Amino acid sequence: MNNQQKIRVCLIVEGAYPYVFGGVSIWIQQLISDLPEIDFVLWTVIPEKGQPYKFKLPGNVVEVEEIALSEKLRSGKRKRHVQSQWEIIRNFHNQLERGNVDQFESFCRQFVPHEPRALAPENLFRDFQGWQLITDKYNLHHPISPFVQYYWAWRAVHIPLFQMLQAPIPQADVYHAVSTGYAGFLGAIAKVVNRKPFLLTEHGIYTKEREIEINQSELYVGYQKRMWKKNFRGLARIAYAHADLIIALFRRNQEIQIQMGAPPERCQVIPNGIRVRDFQDIKPKPHKGFNVGFIGRMVPIKDVKNFIMAARIIKDEISAAHFYLIGPQEERDDYYQELLLMVDNLELKNEITFTGEVDVKKYFPILDVLCLSSIKEAQPLSVIEALVAGVPVVATDVGDVADILQNDGIVVSPKKPDKMAEGVIQFATDPKFRKRCIQWGRARARRDYDLDKIIQRYRELYQRYGTKEVVQWRA
């Protein structure tokens, strides 16, 4: 690449930016906006075409390509094949079931459209060898299930994969997927076909998240659930095997990636961060009473009820306590109504303030403690913001909380309101402990979670990999 040319990065995104608000989408917007010297292509996997953007695209987004899962698979004529092609396809499936994805490159080249001998999906669905492959898998794994149901479940799992294999690949110097699943699959395909580096960043563990959704779903029966879960585990292995660098937000997730097949030597931790400069000058303001805050959406996964139960215990011990629930309420109005009823039943109406969606920086100066009561998180930025703002934290042991707080806060088990209350009461009654947590926590958060430093790390990665070439594949 000519040194005068801009590096071109293709960000591969499934079900998020720029169509959906959320942590991953905000991270992408910050990344692109803070790297104006780099051109970005968005390659997005979405449910259907025509979705409106929830973000204004920065000027350095030069191209957007969409793959809509609702669109019909492009039908093509069945092509003449040679027996060796079916041997490659069968060998890949057999190896994949053993956790081995070494044959993916050869498999991929049997279907990508520009290959001279590429097969069409119709070959897999209608050729004798394709039917033989499907029936063999049926007899091996699910012989007691009706074959018709198995066949349509098999098609439902595989058609999105053929959509990915058929999709035109945007040109880029680096391909960067922000999850495994379909995005990671596209990244692996792009590396195989275009011989360019592939980076993978996981904010959560996509495969685990999909498995939870599948287990809770009523759309699938048992063997169909197993089929979908096996599919997403296979996609993760393909992405891990082909990524030049695999990034997790924190150590626990990195350990899970390695357990799921990610090569340890290619794994790295780059955390999320905040604009430290926006929070580091916040000073406490004189105020009455002892104020305890909660920041987050009013939804079940944040377990706001746990916080309210803790508030009742705290109030019984600290009569001057007041509680601020800071965050939007509209996402789950039914849950919000349950919270209001709970506040009323616990006789806390005068002690709890629901602020709605506000600028949290205006509340940090009057908070004495921040609580996080979630049952699931990745890397909660509200905890980092509180540390930089000088507000001590009591938080549940989820995601990266323990590593963020270390010895500079109090970590408690989820769904233990008595333990959360004990933590708040300790901060209220032990000023020496409180002062130490504020001083050390603030210094460490400024050092380790400064978004400007984190963006610089990605800038250096793009510069390093944007000039690399991958060894040419030979048939």
Short mmCIF file of C-alpha atoms in Angstrom, two decimals:
data_model
loop_
_atom_site.label_atom_id
_atom_site.label_comp_id
_atom_site.label_asym_id
_atom_site.label_seq_id
_atom_site.Cartn_x
_atom_site.Cartn_y
_atom_site.Cartn_z
CA MET A 1 0.00 0.00 0.00
CA ASN A 2 1.30 3.49 -0.92
CA ASN A 3 2.23 5.47 2.19
CA GLN A 4 0.16 8.41 0.88
CA GLN A 5 -3.04 6.35 0.78
CA LYS A 6 -5.40 6.14 3.73
CA ILE A 7 -5.73 2.82 5.50
CA ARG A 8 -9.13 1.32 4.74
CA VAL A 9 -10.73 -0.70 7.55
CA CYS A 10 -13.84 -2.81 7.05
CA LEU A 11 -15.81 -3.05 10.30
CA ILE A 12 -18.06 -6.12 10.27
CA VAL A 13 -21.09 -5.71 12.52
CA GLU A 14 -24.05 -7.96 13.27
CA GLY A 15 -27.29 -6.52 14.64
CA ALA A 16 -25.87 -3.31 16.07
CA TYR A 17 -24.35 -0.14 14.59
CA PRO A 18 -25.63 2.03 13.05
CA TYR A 19 -29.19 0.73 13.44
CA VAL A 20 -29.38 0.00 17.18
CA PHE A 21 -28.40 1.97 20.27
CA GLY A 22 -26.25 0.13 22.78
CA GLY A 23 -22.76 -0.27 24.18
CA VAL A 24 -21.22 -1.87 21.07
CA SER A 25 -22.75 0.76 18.78
CA ILE A 26 -21.49 3.63 20.95
CA TRP A 27 -18.02 2.06 20.95
CA ILE A 28 -18.01 1.82 17.15
CA GLN A 29 -19.14 5.45 16.78
CA GLN A 30 -16.35 6.59 19.12
CA LEU A 31 -13.75 4.45 17.34
CA ILE A 32 -14.60 5.77 13.87
CA SER A 33 -14.97 9.39 15.01
CA ASP A 34 -11.64 9.39 16.82
CA LEU A 35 -9.71 7.99 13.84
CA PRO A 36 -10.47 10.54 11.09
CA GLU A 37 -7.25 9.65 9.24
CA ILE A 38 -8.64 6.14 8.54
CA ASP A 39 -11.40 5.32 6.05
CA PHE A 40 -14.04 2.89 7.32
CA VAL A 41 -16.34 0.56 5.44
CA LEU A 42 -19.34 -0.83 7.34
CA TRP A 43 -20.29 -4.41 6.41
CA THR A 44 -23.44 -5.08 8.37
CA VAL A 45 -25.63 -8.13 9.00
CA ILE A 46 -29.22 -7.03 9.69
CA PRO A 47 -32.64 -8.71 9.91
CA GLU A 48 -34.07 -6.86 6.91
CA LYS A 49 -33.32 -4.01 4.53
CA GLY A 50 -34.54 -0.47 5.06
CA GLN A 51 -33.71 -0.07 8.74
CA PRO A 52 -33.14 3.57 9.74
CA TYR A 53 -29.84 4.66 11.22
CA LYS A 54 -29.79 5.59 14.91
CA PHE A 55 -26.40 7.28 14.51
CA LYS A 56 -25.14 9.99 12.19
CA LEU A 57 -22.30 8.40 10.29
CA PRO A 58 -18.93 10.18 10.63
CA GLY A 59 -17.46 11.60 7.44
CA ASN A 60 -14.78 8.92 7.23
CA VAL A 61 -17.38 6.17 6.70
CA VAL A 62 -16.92 5.81 2.96
CA GLU A 63 -19.12 2.78 2.24
CA VAL A 64 -21.94 0.76 3.80
CA GLU A 65 -22.75 -2.77 2.61
CA GLU A 66 -25.68 -4.70 4.07
CA ILE A 67 -26.55 -8.38 4.24
CA ALA A 68 -30.23 -8.83 5.16
CA LEU A 69 -31.03 -12.23 6.65
CA SER A 70 -34.69 -11.91 5.57
CA GLU A 71 -33.76 -11.82 1.90
CA LYS A 72 -34.09 -14.96 -0.13
CA LEU A 73 -30.95 -16.85 -0.98
CA ARG A 74 -29.85 -16.00 -4.50
CA SER A 75 -30.71 -19.05 -6.51
CA GLY A 76 -28.27 -20.22 -9.11
CA LYS A 77 -28.04 -23.01 -11.58
CA ARG A 78 -26.69 -26.27 -10.32
CA LYS A 79 -23.16 -26.53 -11.55
CA ARG A 80 -21.22 -29.50 -12.74
CA HIS A 81 -18.93 -30.69 -10.05
CA VAL A 82 -16.05 -33.06 -9.59
CA GLN A 83 -16.03 -35.71 -6.90
CA SER A 84 -13.10 -34.05 -5.13
CA GLN A 85 -15.29 -31.03 -4.32
CA TRP A 86 -17.76 -33.16 -2.42
CA GLU A 87 -14.92 -34.90 -0.62
CA ILE A 88 -13.70 -31.49 0.57
CA ILE A 89 -17.21 -30.51 1.73
CA ARG A 90 -17.78 -33.80 3.55
CA ASN A 91 -14.32 -33.77 5.15
CA PHE A 92 -14.85 -30.23 6.40
CA HIS A 93 -18.17 -31.15 8.07
CA ASN A 94 -16.66 -34.24 9.67
CA GLN A 95 -13.63 -32.33 10.94
CA LEU A 96 -15.79 -29.47 12.22
CA GLU A 97 -17.74 -31.88 14.40
CA ARG A 98 -14.42 -32.77 16.05
CA GLY A 99 -13.61 -29.09 16.60
CA ASN A 100 -11.11 -28.91 13.73
CA VAL A 101 -11.53 -26.06 11.22
CA ASP A 102 -8.29 -26.56 9.27
CA GLN A 103 -10.25 -27.40 6.11
CA PHE A 104 -12.33 -24.19 6.15
CA GLU A 105 -10.29 -22.46 3.47
CA SER A 106 -10.71 -25.33 1.04
CA PHE A 107 -14.42 -25.59 1.93
CA CYS A 108 -14.95 -21.86 1.52
CA ARG A 109 -13.49 -21.87 -1.97
CA GLN A 110 -16.08 -24.43 -3.10
CA PHE A 111 -18.82 -21.77 -2.76
CA VAL A 112 -17.43 -18.22 -3.06
CA PRO A 113 -18.87 -16.91 -6.36
CA HIS A 114 -15.66 -15.77 -8.09
CA GLU A 115 -14.04 -19.21 -7.94
CA PRO A 116 -14.23 -20.86 -11.40
CA ARG A 117 -15.58 -24.16 -10.05
CA ALA A 118 -17.68 -22.68 -7.25
CA LEU A 119 -20.82 -24.65 -6.46
CA ALA A 120 -24.23 -23.04 -6.00
CA PRO A 121 -26.33 -23.67 -2.87
CA GLU A 122 -28.63 -25.61 -5.18
CA ASN A 123 -25.92 -28.24 -5.45
CA LEU A 124 -26.01 -28.87 -1.73
CA PHE A 125 -29.80 -29.02 -1.61
CA ARG A 126 -30.41 -31.06 -4.79
CA ASP A 127 -27.32 -33.04 -5.77
CA PHE A 128 -27.23 -36.67 -4.72
CA GLN A 129 -24.04 -36.03 -2.73
CA GLY A 130 -25.70 -33.12 -0.91
CA TRP A 131 -28.68 -35.24 0.06
CA GLN A 132 -26.36 -38.01 1.13
CA LEU A 133 -24.49 -35.60 3.42
CA ILE A 134 -27.73 -34.35 5.00
CA THR A 135 -29.21 -37.83 5.47
CA ASP A 136 -25.95 -39.13 6.94
CA LYS A 137 -25.97 -36.33 9.53
CA TYR A 138 -29.64 -37.01 10.24
CA ASN A 139 -29.06 -40.73 10.79
CA LEU A 140 -26.01 -40.04 12.95
CA HIS A 141 -27.49 -37.38 15.22
CA HIS A 142 -31.29 -37.34 15.11
CA PRO A 143 -32.69 -40.60 13.68
CA ILE A 144 -35.79 -40.58 15.90
CA SER A 145 -36.92 -37.12 14.69
CA PRO A 146 -39.10 -36.76 11.58
CA PHE A 147 -36.75 -36.23 8.64
CA VAL A 148 -38.88 -33.46 7.11
CA GLN A 149 -38.58 -31.38 10.28
CA TYR A 150 -34.86 -32.09 10.46
CA TYR A 151 -34.35 -31.07 6.83
CA TRP A 152 -36.08 -27.69 7.21
CA ALA A 153 -34.21 -27.02 10.44
CA TRP A 154 -30.97 -27.85 8.63
CA ARG A 155 -31.85 -25.42 5.84
CA ALA A 156 -32.72 -22.68 8.35
CA VAL A 157 -29.30 -23.05 9.97
CA HIS A 158 -27.34 -23.16 6.71
CA ILE A 159 -29.08 -20.62 4.46
CA PRO A 160 -27.64 -17.60 6.36
CA LEU A 161 -24.17 -19.14 5.94
CA PHE A 162 -24.67 -19.37 2.17
CA GLN A 163 -25.82 -15.74 2.19
CA MET A 164 -22.46 -14.86 3.77
CA LEU A 165 -20.52 -17.00 1.28
CA GLN A 166 -22.34 -15.41 -1.68
CA ALA A 167 -22.02 -11.80 -0.49
CA PRO A 168 -19.67 -9.47 -2.40
CA ILE A 169 -16.71 -8.64 -0.15
CA PRO A 170 -15.89 -4.93 0.28
CA GLN A 171 -12.32 -3.99 -0.47
CA ALA A 172 -10.22 -3.12 2.59
CA ASP A 173 -6.72 -3.29 4.01
CA VAL A 174 -7.94 -4.78 7.29
CA TYR A 175 -11.16 -6.62 8.19
CA HIS A 176 -12.31 -6.10 11.79
CA ALA A 177 -15.31 -8.04 13.15
CA VAL A 178 -16.87 -6.95 16.44
CA SER A 179 -18.23 -10.39 17.32
CA THR A 180 -18.02 -14.00 16.25
CA GLY A 181 -21.25 -15.42 14.75
CA TYR A 182 -22.06 -14.16 11.26
CA ALA A 183 -19.71 -11.17 11.57
CA GLY A 184 -16.75 -13.36 12.49
CA PHE A 185 -17.69 -15.79 9.69
CA LEU A 186 -17.56 -12.92 7.19
CA GLY A 187 -14.18 -11.87 8.55
CA ALA A 188 -12.81 -15.36 8.01
CA ILE A 189 -14.22 -15.47 4.46
CA ALA A 190 -12.69 -12.07 3.67
CA LYS A 191 -9.29 -13.24 4.86
CA VAL A 192 -9.48 -16.42 2.79
CA VAL A 193 -10.62 -14.66 -0.38
CA ASN A 194 -8.88 -11.26 -0.24
CA ARG A 195 -5.72 -12.32 1.62
CA LYS A 196 -5.94 -9.39 4.06
CA PRO A 197 -5.56 -9.41 7.86
CA PHE A 198 -8.59 -10.12 10.04
CA LEU A 199 -8.99 -8.71 13.56
CA LEU A 200 -11.69 -9.81 16.00
CA THR A 201 -12.97 -7.88 19.02
CA GLU A 202 -15.58 -9.47 21.30
CA HIS A 203 -17.40 -7.21 23.73
CA GLY A 204 -19.27 -10.13 25.21
CA ILE A 205 -18.96 -13.80 24.30
CA TYR A 206 -21.34 -14.02 21.34
CA THR A 207 -21.63 -17.82 21.41
CA LYS A 208 -22.63 -17.86 25.09
CA GLU A 209 -25.18 -15.11 24.55
CA ARG A 210 -26.78 -16.97 21.63
CA GLU A 211 -26.88 -20.20 23.63
CA ILE A 212 -28.80 -18.46 26.42
CA GLU A 213 -31.32 -17.11 23.88
CA ILE A 214 -31.70 -20.51 22.21
CA ASN A 215 -32.20 -22.31 25.53
CA GLN A 216 -34.93 -19.85 26.50
CA SER A 217 -36.63 -19.91 23.10
CA GLU A 218 -39.90 -21.75 22.54
CA LEU A 219 -39.42 -21.76 18.76
CA TYR A 220 -37.17 -24.81 18.72
CA VAL A 221 -37.44 -28.36 20.02
CA GLY A 222 -34.49 -30.09 21.68
CA TYR A 223 -32.51 -31.35 18.67
CA GLN A 224 -33.09 -28.06 16.83
CA LYS A 225 -31.64 -26.17 19.78
CA ARG A 226 -28.60 -28.43 19.72
CA MET A 227 -28.23 -27.84 15.97
CA TRP A 228 -28.27 -24.04 16.33
CA LYS A 229 -25.88 -24.08 19.28
CA LYS A 230 -23.46 -26.35 17.42
CA ASN A 231 -23.65 -23.95 14.47
CA PHE A 232 -22.65 -20.92 16.54
CA ARG A 233 -19.86 -22.84 18.29
CA GLY A 234 -18.52 -23.83 14.86
CA LEU A 235 -18.66 -20.23 13.63
CA ALA A 236 -16.70 -19.13 16.70
CA ARG A 237 -14.00 -21.73 16.04
CA ILE A 238 -13.72 -20.61 12.42
CA ALA A 239 -13.37 -16.96 13.47
CA TYR A 240 -10.82 -17.72 16.20
CA ALA A 241 -8.75 -19.92 13.87
CA HIS A 242 -8.52 -17.29 11.13
CA ALA A 243 -8.23 -14.06 13.13
CA ASP A 244 -4.75 -12.55 13.22
CA LEU A 245 -5.60 -11.00 16.59
CA ILE A 246 -8.41 -11.85 19.04
CA ILE A 247 -9.33 -9.09 21.47
CA ALA A 248 -11.39 -9.40 24.65
CA LEU A 249 -12.44 -6.54 26.89
CA PHE A 250 -11.24 -8.26 30.04
CA ARG A 251 -9.40 -11.25 31.40
CA ARG A 252 -12.40 -13.47 32.21
CA ASN A 253 -13.71 -13.25 28.66
CA GLN A 254 -10.27 -13.97 27.28
CA GLU A 255 -10.15 -17.17 29.33
CA ILE A 256 -13.52 -18.21 27.85
CA GLN A 257 -12.28 -17.48 24.32
CA ILE A 258 -9.26 -19.71 24.89
CA GLN A 259 -11.48 -22.47 26.31
CA MET A 260 -13.57 -22.25 23.12
CA GLY A 261 -10.57 -22.67 20.84
CA ALA A 262 -8.90 -19.27 20.49
CA PRO A 263 -5.10 -19.67 20.18
CA PRO A 264 -3.64 -18.05 23.35
CA GLU A 265 -0.70 -16.53 21.47
CA ARG A 266 -3.10 -14.45 19.36
CA CYS A 267 -5.25 -13.25 22.27
CA GLN A 268 -5.03 -9.78 23.76
CA VAL A 269 -7.04 -7.68 26.23
CA ILE A 270 -8.02 -4.13 25.30
CA PRO A 271 -10.65 -2.76 27.70
CA ASN A 272 -13.41 -0.30 27.03
CA GLY A 273 -12.83 3.18 28.32
CA ILE A 274 -14.34 6.57 29.04
CA ARG A 275 -13.39 10.15 28.30
CA VAL A 276 -11.42 10.60 31.50
CA ARG A 277 -11.18 14.33 30.89
CA ASP A 278 -15.00 14.57 31.09
CA PHE A 279 -15.08 13.15 34.64
CA GLN A 280 -11.73 13.85 36.28
CA ASP A 281 -12.58 17.41 37.35
CA ILE A 282 -15.87 16.51 39.03
CA LYS A 283 -15.84 17.65 42.66
CA PRO A 284 -18.28 16.73 45.43
CA LYS A 285 -20.89 19.38 46.25
CA PRO A 286 -22.22 20.01 49.74
CA HIS A 287 -25.55 18.26 50.19
CA LYS A 288 -27.89 17.03 52.85
CA GLY A 289 -28.07 13.42 53.91
CA PHE A 290 -26.29 10.40 52.47
CA ASN A 291 -27.01 9.87 48.77
CA VAL A 292 -26.81 6.43 47.14
CA GLY A 293 -27.05 6.18 43.36
CA PHE A 294 -27.91 3.57 40.75
CA ILE A 295 -27.13 4.23 37.06
CA GLY A 296 -28.66 2.08 34.34
CA ARG A 297 -31.74 1.16 32.37
CA MET A 298 -34.80 0.11 34.35
CA VAL A 299 -34.79 -3.46 33.01
CA PRO A 300 -34.64 -6.91 34.67
CA ILE A 301 -31.01 -7.66 33.73
CA LYS A 302 -29.96 -4.66 35.85
CA ASP A 303 -31.87 -6.20 38.80
CA VAL A 304 -33.14 -2.84 40.04
CA LYS A 305 -35.36 -4.69 42.50
CA ASN A 306 -32.24 -5.94 44.27
CA PHE A 307 -31.09 -2.33 44.67
CA ILE A 308 -34.49 -1.26 46.03
CA MET A 309 -34.46 -4.10 48.58
CA ALA A 310 -30.97 -3.01 49.63
CA ALA A 311 -32.27 0.55 49.92
CA ARG A 312 -34.85 -0.56 52.50
CA ILE A 313 -32.10 -2.18 54.62
CA ILE A 314 -29.82 0.87 54.27
CA LYS A 315 -32.60 3.25 55.22
CA ASP A 316 -33.24 1.31 58.42
CA GLU A 317 -29.58 1.84 59.40
CA ILE A 318 -28.95 5.32 57.94
CA SER A 319 -31.98 7.52 58.46
CA ALA A 320 -30.54 10.31 56.29
CA ALA A 321 -30.13 8.06 53.24
CA HIS A 322 -31.70 9.04 49.94
CA PHE A 323 -31.60 7.01 46.72
CA TYR A 324 -31.36 8.13 43.08
CA LEU A 325 -32.29 5.72 40.29
CA ILE A 326 -30.69 7.35 37.27
CA GLY A 327 -31.56 6.04 33.82
CA PRO A 328 -34.25 5.57 31.17
CA GLN A 329 -37.53 3.91 32.11
CA GLU A 330 -39.26 3.45 28.74
CA GLU A 331 -37.66 0.21 27.52
CA ARG A 332 -39.69 -2.03 29.85
CA ASP A 333 -42.63 -0.04 31.16
CA ASP A 334 -44.13 -3.17 32.75
CA TYR A 335 -40.94 -3.65 34.78
CA TYR A 336 -40.84 0.03 35.69
CA GLN A 337 -44.40 -0.19 37.01
CA GLU A 338 -43.33 -3.15 39.16
CA LEU A 339 -40.51 -1.02 40.55
CA LEU A 340 -42.93 1.76 41.47
CA LEU A 341 -45.19 -0.74 43.23
CA MET A 342 -42.22 -2.21 45.09
CA VAL A 343 -41.09 1.25 46.24
CA ASP A 344 -44.60 1.91 47.50
CA ASN A 345 -44.84 -1.45 49.31
CA LEU A 346 -41.47 -0.93 51.02
CA GLU A 347 -42.54 2.58 52.10
CA LEU A 348 -39.72 4.27 50.21
CA LYS A 349 -41.70 6.73 48.07
CA ASN A 350 -40.17 9.75 49.79
CA GLU A 351 -36.68 8.26 49.84
CA ILE A 352 -36.30 7.20 46.18
CA THR A 353 -36.08 9.51 43.18
CA PHE A 354 -36.42 8.20 39.63
CA THR A 355 -34.60 10.75 37.46
CA GLY A 356 -35.22 9.31 34.01
CA GLU A 357 -32.53 9.72 31.35
CA VAL A 358 -30.23 12.56 32.42
CA ASP A 359 -26.60 13.64 32.22
CA VAL A 360 -25.00 11.50 34.94
CA LYS A 361 -22.19 14.00 35.36
CA LYS A 362 -24.67 16.32 37.06
CA TYR A 363 -25.42 13.71 39.72
CA PHE A 364 -21.95 12.43 40.59
CA PRO A 365 -21.14 15.55 42.71
CA ILE A 366 -23.99 14.75 45.11
CA LEU A 367 -23.57 10.96 45.29
CA ASP A 368 -21.81 9.39 48.28
CA VAL A 369 -21.90 5.82 46.88
CA LEU A 370 -22.79 4.25 43.53
CA CYS A 371 -24.36 0.77 43.39
CA LEU A 372 -24.42 -1.67 40.48
CA SER A 373 -26.89 -4.52 41.04
CA SER A 374 -26.82 -6.22 37.61
CA ILE A 375 -27.03 -9.98 37.12
CA LYS A 376 -25.11 -9.70 33.81
CA GLU A 377 -22.62 -7.16 32.49
CA ALA A 378 -19.48 -7.09 30.37
CA GLN A 379 -17.49 -4.03 31.37
CA PRO A 380 -19.88 -1.53 33.00
CA LEU A 381 -18.72 1.97 32.13
CA SER A 382 -20.79 3.53 34.94
CA VAL A 383 -18.43 1.90 37.45
CA ILE A 384 -15.38 3.39 35.70
CA GLU A 385 -17.07 6.79 35.48
CA ALA A 386 -17.81 6.72 39.21
CA LEU A 387 -14.21 5.85 40.06
CA VAL A 388 -12.83 8.73 37.98
CA ALA A 389 -15.45 11.08 39.46
CA GLY A 390 -14.40 10.10 42.98
CA VAL A 391 -17.54 8.18 43.97
CA PRO A 392 -16.93 4.83 45.75
CA VAL A 393 -18.67 1.77 44.33
CA VAL A 394 -20.51 -1.29 45.61
CA ALA A 395 -21.15 -3.68 42.72
CA THR A 396 -22.22 -7.23 41.97
CA ASP A 397 -19.57 -9.70 40.83
CA VAL A 398 -20.45 -9.80 37.13
CA GLY A 399 -18.36 -9.35 34.01
CA ASP A 400 -15.20 -7.37 34.64
CA VAL A 401 -16.36 -5.71 37.87
CA ALA A 402 -13.87 -7.48 40.14
CA ASP A 403 -10.92 -6.49 37.94
CA ILE A 404 -12.15 -2.90 37.62
CA LEU A 405 -12.59 -2.40 41.36
CA GLN A 406 -9.84 -4.70 42.65
CA ASN A 407 -9.31 -3.54 46.27
CA ASP A 408 -10.72 -0.07 45.64
CA GLY A 409 -14.40 -0.89 45.99
CA ILE A 410 -16.74 -3.53 47.36
CA VAL A 411 -17.79 -6.54 45.25
CA VAL A 412 -20.81 -8.60 46.34
CA SER A 413 -22.68 -11.58 44.95
CA PRO A 414 -25.69 -10.89 42.68
CA LYS A 415 -29.15 -11.04 44.25
CA LYS A 416 -27.83 -10.43 47.77
CA PRO A 417 -29.45 -7.14 48.87
CA ASP A 418 -28.20 -7.59 52.44
CA LYS A 419 -24.58 -7.77 51.22
CA MET A 420 -25.05 -4.73 49.00
CA ALA A 421 -26.52 -2.85 51.95
CA GLU A 422 -23.57 -3.89 54.14
CA GLY A 423 -21.17 -2.47 51.55
CA VAL A 424 -22.96 0.87 51.41
CA ILE A 425 -23.10 1.05 55.20
CA GLN A 426 -19.34 0.35 55.39
CA PHE A 427 -18.62 3.33 53.15
CA ALA A 428 -20.93 5.47 55.31
CA THR A 429 -19.30 4.48 58.60
CA ASP A 430 -15.62 3.99 57.69
CA PRO A 431 -14.24 7.31 56.35
CA LYS A 432 -10.63 6.07 56.19
CA PHE A 433 -11.62 3.10 53.99
CA ARG A 434 -13.80 5.36 51.86
CA LYS A 435 -10.99 7.88 51.33
CA ARG A 436 -8.49 5.19 50.33
CA CYS A 437 -10.91 3.64 47.81
CA ILE A 438 -11.60 7.03 46.24
CA GLN A 439 -7.92 8.00 45.92
CA TRP A 440 -6.57 4.69 44.63
CA GLY A 441 -9.59 3.85 42.49
CA ARG A 442 -9.53 7.24 40.78
CA ALA A 443 -5.79 7.04 40.00
CA ARG A 444 -6.03 3.52 38.58
CA ALA A 445 -9.15 4.21 36.49
CA ARG A 446 -7.51 7.29 34.97
CA ARG A 447 -4.48 5.22 34.06
CA ASP A 448 -6.13 2.05 32.75
CA TYR A 449 -9.46 3.14 31.23
CA ASP A 450 -8.71 6.38 29.38
CA LEU A 451 -10.54 6.13 26.05
CA ASP A 452 -7.94 8.30 24.31
CA LYS A 453 -5.23 5.75 25.16
CA ILE A 454 -7.45 2.86 24.08
CA ILE A 455 -8.25 4.48 20.72
CA GLN A 456 -4.52 4.96 20.22
CA ARG A 457 -4.01 1.23 20.67
CA TYR A 458 -6.49 0.54 17.86
CA ARG A 459 -4.82 3.20 15.70
CA GLU A 460 -1.51 1.37 16.12
CA LEU A 461 -3.13 -1.99 15.32
CA TYR A 462 -4.68 -0.65 12.12
CA GLN A 463 -1.38 0.89 11.09
CA ARG A 464 0.50 -2.34 11.79
CA TYR A 465 -1.95 -4.73 10.10
CA GLY A 466 -3.03 -2.29 7.37
CA THR A 467 0.28 -2.74 5.59
CA LYS A 468 0.47 -6.53 5.93
CA GLU A 469 -0.22 -9.09 3.26
CA VAL A 470 -1.32 -12.66 3.87
CA VAL A 471 0.48 -15.52 2.10
CA GLN A 472 -1.35 -16.41 -1.10
CA TRP A 473 -3.50 -19.55 -0.98
CA ARG A 474 -2.81 -22.26 -3.51
CA ALA A 475 -5.33 -24.87 -4.58
#
